[in-house]
mmCIF file of C-alpha atoms and ligand atoms in Angstrom:
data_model
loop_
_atom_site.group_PDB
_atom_site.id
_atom_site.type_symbol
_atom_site.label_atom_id
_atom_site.label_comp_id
_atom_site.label_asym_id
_atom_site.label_seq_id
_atom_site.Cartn_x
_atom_site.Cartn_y
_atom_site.Cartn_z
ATOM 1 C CA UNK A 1326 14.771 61.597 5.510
ATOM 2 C CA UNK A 1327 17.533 64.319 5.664
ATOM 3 C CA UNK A 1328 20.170 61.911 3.895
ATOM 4 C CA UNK A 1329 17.758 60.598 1.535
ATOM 5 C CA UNK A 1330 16.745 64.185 0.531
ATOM 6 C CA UNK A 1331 20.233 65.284 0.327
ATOM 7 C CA UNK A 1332 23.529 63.912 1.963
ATOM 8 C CA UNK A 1333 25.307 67.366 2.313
ATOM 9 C CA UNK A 1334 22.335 68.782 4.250
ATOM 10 C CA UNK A 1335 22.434 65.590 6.039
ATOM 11 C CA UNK A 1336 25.970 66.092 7.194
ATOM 12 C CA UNK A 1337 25.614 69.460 7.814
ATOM 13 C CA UNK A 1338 22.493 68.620 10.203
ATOM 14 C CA UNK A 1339 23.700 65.998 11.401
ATOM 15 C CA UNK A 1340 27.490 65.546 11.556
ATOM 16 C CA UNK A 1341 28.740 68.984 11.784
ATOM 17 C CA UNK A 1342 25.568 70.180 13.922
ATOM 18 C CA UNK A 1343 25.229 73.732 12.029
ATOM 19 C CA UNK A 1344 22.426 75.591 13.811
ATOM 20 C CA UNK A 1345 20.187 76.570 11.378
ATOM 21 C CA UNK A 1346 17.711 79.952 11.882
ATOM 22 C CA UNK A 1347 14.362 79.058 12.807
ATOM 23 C CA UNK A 1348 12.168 80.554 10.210
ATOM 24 C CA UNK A 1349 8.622 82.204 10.932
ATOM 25 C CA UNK A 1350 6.782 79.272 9.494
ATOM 26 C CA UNK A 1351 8.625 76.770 12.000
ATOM 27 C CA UNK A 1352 7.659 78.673 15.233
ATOM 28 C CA UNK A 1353 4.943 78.946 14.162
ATOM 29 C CA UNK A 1354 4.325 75.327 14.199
ATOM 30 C CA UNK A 1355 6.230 74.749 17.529
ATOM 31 C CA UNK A 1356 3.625 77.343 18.995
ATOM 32 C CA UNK A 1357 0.762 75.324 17.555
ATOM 33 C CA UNK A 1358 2.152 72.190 18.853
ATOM 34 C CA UNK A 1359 2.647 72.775 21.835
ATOM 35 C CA UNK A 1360 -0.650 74.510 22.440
ATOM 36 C CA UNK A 1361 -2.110 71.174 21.386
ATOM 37 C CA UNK A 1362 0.002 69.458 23.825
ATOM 38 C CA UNK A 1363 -0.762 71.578 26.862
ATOM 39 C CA UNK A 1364 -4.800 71.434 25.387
ATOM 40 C CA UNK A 1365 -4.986 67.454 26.121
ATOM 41 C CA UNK A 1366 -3.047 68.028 29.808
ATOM 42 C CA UNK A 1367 -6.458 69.640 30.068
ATOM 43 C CA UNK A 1368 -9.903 67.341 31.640
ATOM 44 C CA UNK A 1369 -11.575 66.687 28.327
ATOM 45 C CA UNK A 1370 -14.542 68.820 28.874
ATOM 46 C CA UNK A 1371 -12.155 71.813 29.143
ATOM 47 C CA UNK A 1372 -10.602 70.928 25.514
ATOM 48 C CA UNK A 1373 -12.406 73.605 23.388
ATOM 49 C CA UNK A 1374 -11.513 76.549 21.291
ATOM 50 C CA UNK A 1375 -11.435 78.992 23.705
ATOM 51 C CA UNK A 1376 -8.990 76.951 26.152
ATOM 52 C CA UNK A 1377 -7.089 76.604 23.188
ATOM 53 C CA UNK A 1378 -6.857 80.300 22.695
ATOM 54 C CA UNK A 1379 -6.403 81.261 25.960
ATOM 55 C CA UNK A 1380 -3.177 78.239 25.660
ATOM 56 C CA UNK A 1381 -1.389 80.246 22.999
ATOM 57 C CA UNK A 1382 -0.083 83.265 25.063
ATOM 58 C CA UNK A 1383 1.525 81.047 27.833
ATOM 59 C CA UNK A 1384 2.601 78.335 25.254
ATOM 60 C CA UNK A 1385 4.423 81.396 23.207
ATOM 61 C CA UNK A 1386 6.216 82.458 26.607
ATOM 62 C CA UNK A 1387 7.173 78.430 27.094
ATOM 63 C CA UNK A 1388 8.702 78.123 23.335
ATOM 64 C CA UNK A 1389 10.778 81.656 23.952
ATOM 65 C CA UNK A 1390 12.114 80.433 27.475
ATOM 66 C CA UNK A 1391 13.346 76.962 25.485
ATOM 67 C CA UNK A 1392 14.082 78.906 22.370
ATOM 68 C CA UNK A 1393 15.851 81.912 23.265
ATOM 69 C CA UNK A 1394 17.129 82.334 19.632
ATOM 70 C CA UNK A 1395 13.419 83.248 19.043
ATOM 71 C CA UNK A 1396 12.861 86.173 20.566
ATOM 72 C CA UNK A 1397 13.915 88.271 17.411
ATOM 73 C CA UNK A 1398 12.424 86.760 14.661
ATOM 74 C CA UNK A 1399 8.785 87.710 15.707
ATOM 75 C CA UNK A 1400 8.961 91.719 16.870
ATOM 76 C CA UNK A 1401 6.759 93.119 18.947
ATOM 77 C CA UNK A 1402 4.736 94.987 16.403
ATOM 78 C CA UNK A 1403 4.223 91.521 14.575
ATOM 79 C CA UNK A 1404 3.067 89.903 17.682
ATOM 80 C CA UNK A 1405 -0.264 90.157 17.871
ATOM 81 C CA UNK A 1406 -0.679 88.931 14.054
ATOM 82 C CA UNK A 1407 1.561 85.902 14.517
ATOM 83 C CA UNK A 1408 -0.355 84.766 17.471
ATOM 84 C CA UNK A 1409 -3.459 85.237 15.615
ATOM 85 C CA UNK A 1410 -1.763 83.085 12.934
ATOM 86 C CA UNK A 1411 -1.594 79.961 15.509
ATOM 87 C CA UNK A 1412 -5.448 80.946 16.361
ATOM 88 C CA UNK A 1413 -6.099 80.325 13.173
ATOM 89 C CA UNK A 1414 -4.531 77.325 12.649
ATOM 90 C CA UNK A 1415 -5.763 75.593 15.918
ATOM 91 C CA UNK A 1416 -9.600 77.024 14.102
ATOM 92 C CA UNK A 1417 -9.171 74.938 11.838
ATOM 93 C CA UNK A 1418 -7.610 72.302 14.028
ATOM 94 C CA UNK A 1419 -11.481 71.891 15.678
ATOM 95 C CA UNK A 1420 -12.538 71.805 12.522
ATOM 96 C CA UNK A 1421 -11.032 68.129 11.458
ATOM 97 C CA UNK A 1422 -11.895 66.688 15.341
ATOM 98 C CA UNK A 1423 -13.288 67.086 19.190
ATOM 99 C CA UNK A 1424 -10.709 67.026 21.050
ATOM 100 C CA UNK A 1425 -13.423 66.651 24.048
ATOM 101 C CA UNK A 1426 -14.569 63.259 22.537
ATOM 102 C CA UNK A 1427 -11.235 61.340 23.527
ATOM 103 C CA UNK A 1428 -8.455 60.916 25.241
ATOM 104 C CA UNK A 1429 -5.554 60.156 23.241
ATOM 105 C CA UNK A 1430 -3.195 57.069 24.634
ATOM 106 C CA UNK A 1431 -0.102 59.975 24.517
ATOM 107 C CA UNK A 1432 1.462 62.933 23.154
ATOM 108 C CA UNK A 1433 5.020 63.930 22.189
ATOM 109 C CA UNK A 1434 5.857 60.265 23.164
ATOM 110 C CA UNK A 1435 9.748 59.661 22.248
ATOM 111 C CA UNK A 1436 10.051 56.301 20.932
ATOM 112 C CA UNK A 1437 12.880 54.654 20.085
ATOM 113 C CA UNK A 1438 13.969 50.944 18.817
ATOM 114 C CA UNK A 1439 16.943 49.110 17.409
ATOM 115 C CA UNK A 1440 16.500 47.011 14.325
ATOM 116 C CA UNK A 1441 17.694 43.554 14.090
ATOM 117 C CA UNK A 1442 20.850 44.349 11.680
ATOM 118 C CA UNK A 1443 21.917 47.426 14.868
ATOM 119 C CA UNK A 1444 20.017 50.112 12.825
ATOM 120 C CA UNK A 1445 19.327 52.706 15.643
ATOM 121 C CA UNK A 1446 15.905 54.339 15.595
ATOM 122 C CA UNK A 1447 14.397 57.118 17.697
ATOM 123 C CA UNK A 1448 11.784 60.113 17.054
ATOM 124 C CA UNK A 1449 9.040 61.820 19.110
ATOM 125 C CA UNK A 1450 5.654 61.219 17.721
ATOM 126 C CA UNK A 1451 2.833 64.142 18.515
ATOM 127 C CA UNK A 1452 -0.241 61.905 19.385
ATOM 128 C CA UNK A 1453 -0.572 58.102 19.852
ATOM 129 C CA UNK A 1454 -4.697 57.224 20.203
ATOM 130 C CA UNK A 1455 -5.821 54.035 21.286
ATOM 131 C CA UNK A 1456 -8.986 53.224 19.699
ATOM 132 C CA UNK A 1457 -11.698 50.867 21.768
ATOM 133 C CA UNK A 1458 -10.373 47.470 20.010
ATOM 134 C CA UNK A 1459 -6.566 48.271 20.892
ATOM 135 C CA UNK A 1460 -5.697 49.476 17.689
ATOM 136 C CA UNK A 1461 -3.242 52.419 17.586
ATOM 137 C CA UNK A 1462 -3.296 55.494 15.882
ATOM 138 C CA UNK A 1463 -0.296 57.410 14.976
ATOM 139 C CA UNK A 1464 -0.944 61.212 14.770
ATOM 140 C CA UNK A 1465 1.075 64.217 13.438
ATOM 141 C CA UNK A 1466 0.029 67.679 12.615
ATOM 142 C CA UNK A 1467 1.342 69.436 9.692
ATOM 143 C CA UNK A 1468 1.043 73.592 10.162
ATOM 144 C CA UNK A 1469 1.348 73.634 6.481
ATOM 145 C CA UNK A 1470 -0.410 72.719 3.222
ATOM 146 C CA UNK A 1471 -1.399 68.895 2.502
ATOM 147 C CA UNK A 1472 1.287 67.906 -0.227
ATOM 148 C CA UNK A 1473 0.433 67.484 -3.676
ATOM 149 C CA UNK A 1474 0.178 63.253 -4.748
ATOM 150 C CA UNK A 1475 3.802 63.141 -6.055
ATOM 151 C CA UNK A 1476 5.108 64.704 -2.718
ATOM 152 C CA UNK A 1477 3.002 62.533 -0.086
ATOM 153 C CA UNK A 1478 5.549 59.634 -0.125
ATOM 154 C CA UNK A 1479 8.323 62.702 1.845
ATOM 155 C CA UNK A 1480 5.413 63.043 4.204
ATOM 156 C CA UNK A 1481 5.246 59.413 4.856
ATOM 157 C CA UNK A 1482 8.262 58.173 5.257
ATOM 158 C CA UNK A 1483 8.209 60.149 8.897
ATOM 159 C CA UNK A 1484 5.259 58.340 9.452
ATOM 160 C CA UNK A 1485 6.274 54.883 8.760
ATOM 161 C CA UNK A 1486 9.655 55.659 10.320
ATOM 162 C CA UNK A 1487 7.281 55.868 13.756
ATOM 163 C CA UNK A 1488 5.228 53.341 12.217
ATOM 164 C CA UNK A 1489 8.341 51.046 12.764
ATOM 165 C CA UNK A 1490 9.808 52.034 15.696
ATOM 166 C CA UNK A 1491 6.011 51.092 17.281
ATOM 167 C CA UNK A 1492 6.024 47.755 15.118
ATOM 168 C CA UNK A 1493 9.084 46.485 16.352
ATOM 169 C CA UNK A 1494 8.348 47.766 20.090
ATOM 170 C CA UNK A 1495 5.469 46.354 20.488
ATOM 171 C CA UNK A 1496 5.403 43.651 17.811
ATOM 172 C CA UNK A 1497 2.486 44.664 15.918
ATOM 173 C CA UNK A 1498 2.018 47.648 13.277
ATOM 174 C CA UNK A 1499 -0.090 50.638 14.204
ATOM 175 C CA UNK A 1500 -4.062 50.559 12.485
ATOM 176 C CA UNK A 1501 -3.616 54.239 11.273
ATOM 177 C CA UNK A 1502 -1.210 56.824 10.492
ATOM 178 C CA UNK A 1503 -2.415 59.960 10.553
ATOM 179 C CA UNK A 1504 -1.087 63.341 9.041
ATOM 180 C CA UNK A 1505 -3.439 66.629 9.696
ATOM 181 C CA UNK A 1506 -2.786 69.435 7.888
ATOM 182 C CA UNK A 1507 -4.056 72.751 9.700
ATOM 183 C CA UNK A 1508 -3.286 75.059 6.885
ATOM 184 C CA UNK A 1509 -5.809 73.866 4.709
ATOM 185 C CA UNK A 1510 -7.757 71.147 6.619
ATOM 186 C CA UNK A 1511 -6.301 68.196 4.664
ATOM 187 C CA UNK A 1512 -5.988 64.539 6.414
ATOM 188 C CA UNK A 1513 -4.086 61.822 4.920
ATOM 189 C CA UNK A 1514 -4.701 58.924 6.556
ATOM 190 C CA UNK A 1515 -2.660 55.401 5.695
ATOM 191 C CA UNK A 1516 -3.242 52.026 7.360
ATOM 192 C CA UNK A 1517 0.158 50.288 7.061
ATOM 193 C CA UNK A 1518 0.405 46.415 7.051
ATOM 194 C CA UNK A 1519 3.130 44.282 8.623
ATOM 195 C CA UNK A 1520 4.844 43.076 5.630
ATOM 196 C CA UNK A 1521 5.396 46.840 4.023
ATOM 197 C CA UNK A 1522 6.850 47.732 7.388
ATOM 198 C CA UNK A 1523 9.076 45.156 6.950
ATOM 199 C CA UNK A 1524 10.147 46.369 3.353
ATOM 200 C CA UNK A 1525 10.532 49.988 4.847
ATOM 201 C CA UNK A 1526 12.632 48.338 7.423
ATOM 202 C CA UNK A 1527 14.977 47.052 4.902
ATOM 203 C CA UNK A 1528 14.402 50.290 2.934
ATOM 204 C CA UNK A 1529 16.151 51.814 6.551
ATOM 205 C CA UNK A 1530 18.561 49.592 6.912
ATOM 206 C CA UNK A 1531 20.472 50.568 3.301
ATOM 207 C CA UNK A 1532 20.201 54.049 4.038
ATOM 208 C CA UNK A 1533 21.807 53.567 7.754
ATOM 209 C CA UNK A 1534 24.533 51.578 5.695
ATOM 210 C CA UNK A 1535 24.562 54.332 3.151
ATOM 211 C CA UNK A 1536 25.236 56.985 6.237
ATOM 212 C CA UNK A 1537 27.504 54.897 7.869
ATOM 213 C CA UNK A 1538 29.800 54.670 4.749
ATOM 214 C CA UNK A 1539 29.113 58.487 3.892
ATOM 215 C CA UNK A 1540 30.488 58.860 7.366
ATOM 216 C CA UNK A 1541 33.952 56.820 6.710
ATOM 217 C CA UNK A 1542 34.220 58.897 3.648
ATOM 218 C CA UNK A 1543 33.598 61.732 3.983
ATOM 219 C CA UNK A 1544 31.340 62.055 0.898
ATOM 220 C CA UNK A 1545 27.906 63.472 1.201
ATOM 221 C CA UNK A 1546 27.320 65.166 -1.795
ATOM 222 C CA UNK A 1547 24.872 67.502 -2.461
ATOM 223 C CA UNK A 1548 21.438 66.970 -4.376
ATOM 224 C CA UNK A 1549 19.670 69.691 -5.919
ATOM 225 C CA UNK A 1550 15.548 70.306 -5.662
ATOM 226 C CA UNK A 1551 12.756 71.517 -4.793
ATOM 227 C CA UNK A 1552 13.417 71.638 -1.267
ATOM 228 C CA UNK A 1553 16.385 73.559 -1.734
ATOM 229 C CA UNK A 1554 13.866 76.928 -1.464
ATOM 230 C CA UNK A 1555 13.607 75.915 2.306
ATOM 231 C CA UNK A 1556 17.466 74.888 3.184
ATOM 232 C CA UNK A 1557 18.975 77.016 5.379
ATOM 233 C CA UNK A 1558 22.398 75.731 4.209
ATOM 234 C CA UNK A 1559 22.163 77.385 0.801
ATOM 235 C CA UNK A 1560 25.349 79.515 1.582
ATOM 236 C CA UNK A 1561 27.444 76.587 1.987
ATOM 237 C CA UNK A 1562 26.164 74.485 -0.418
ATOM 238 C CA UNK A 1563 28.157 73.954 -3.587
ATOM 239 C CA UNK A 1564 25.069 73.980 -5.469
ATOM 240 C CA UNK A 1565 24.573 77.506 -5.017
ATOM 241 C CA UNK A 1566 28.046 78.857 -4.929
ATOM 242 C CA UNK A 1567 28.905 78.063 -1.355
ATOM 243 C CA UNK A 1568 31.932 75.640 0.122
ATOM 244 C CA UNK A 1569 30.675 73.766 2.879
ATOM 245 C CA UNK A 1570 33.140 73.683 6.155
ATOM 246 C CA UNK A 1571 36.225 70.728 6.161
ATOM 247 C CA UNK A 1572 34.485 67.327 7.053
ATOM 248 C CA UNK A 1573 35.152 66.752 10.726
ATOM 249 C CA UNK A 1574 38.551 65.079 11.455
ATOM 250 C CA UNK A 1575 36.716 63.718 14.758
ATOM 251 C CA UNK A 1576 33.213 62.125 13.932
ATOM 252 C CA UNK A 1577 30.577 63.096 17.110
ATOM 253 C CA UNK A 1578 29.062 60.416 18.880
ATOM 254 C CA UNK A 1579 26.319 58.806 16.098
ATOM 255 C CA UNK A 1580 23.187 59.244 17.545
ATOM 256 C CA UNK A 1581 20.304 57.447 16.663
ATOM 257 C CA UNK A 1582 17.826 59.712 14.452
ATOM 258 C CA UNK A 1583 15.473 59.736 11.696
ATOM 259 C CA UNK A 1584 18.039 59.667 8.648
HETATM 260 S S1 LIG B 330 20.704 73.877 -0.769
HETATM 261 FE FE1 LIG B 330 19.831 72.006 -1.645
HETATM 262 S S2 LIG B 330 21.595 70.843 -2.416
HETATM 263 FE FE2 LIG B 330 22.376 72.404 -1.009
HETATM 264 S S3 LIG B 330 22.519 71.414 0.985
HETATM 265 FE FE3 LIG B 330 20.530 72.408 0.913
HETATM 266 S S4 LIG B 330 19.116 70.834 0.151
HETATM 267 FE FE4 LIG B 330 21.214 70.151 -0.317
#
């Protein structure tokens, strides 16, 4: 999605491997996330909203030990109100489903596929549910704000990406994907069917060729909009006055990723 949003930030993601500073709002949703991951290690009749509060202290201490760079964005005068932040997020998280009523098939599953033409594929998907008939249901939580109509296709694509990957693992498409939106309480729910999975596929497949040639070249220009407001690249980005480092002269290993 990175390349198909814009090649430069791609590149610099990607091919150069620029670390970029975690912002609040991203921290934020690794706290949440992995609350809701240590809340389903839990027996199911423990899964309520005060387990899940009581989760968010230890989970915090978990995401500074594996994110030292962290430690200073949140201060410890802020602490108490960003931490009240994820309570209220995981509020509203009870308020879309029990998590007592089920127990989902897994969570932060990495999954990972080749397509037929060598495309690789990988990406770690929060919840897989299995419903009674088999079916599965692909779940991700959002920590933000539903999109509006014209930006729900971005939101997607991740989704059918893992919609894919599952497809061609297991040879049949998922029943649901699932996207639930904790800011706001939005769900957008999408049943995909085999044969638009397969036009995604091929969808996949040109922009893997389109990176791969990017890659020989060296061109991955840069392409300006509204998601520029949330690149952390902006100061080497042409588009606002920057000059983005040489393009490696050695290319790193190509690892499979979402592109
Ligand atoms: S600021 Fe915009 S155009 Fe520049 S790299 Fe980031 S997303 Fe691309």
């Amino acid at each position: 999605m990175d390349f198909k949003q814009c090649p430069l930030k791609y590149r610099l993601r990607a091919i150069d491997k620029i670390p970029e500073a975690p912002s609040r709002a991203a921290v934020r949703g690794t706290l949440v996330h992995a609350v809701l991951e240590a809340l389903f290690a839990l027996p199911a009749r423990e899964r309520d909203l005060a387990h899940a509060a009581a989760l968010i202290a230890p989970s915090w201490t978990a995401v500074l030990e594996s994110r030292p760079e962290t430690v200073e964005l949140i201060t410890s005068e802020e602490l108490d109100g960003f931490l009240g932040e994820a309570n209220d997020l995981l509020q509203v998280y009870f308020r879309l489903e029990d998590p007592s009523a089920f127990e989902p098939d897994s969570c932060e599953t990495f999954v990972e596929t080749e397509l037929a033409d060598g495309t690789p594929l990988r990406g770690i998907v929060d919840r897989i549910d299995r419903s009674p008939d088999g079916a599965l249901h692909v779940i991700d939580y959002k920590t933000g704000r539903a999109p509006s109509p014209e930006r729900e296709n971005r939101a997607l694509f991740q989704l059918k990406f893992y919609a894919l990957v599952l497809m061609r693992t297991l040879g049949a498409p998922p029943a649901e994907l699932r996207l639930m939106y904790l800011t706001d309480g939005q769900v957008l729910s999408y049943e995909p069917d085999a044969e638009e999975l397969a036009r995604f596929e091929r969808i996949v497949s040109a922009l893997w060729t389109a990176i791969d040639t990017a890659a020989r070249t060296g061109d991955f220009p840069p392409s300006r909009s509204w998601l520029c407001g949330y690149c952390e690249y902006k100061p080497l980005c042409p588009e606002f006055g920057g000059t983005p480092p040489p393009f490696p002269a050695q290319l790193p290993e190509q690892s499979p990723r979402e592109p």
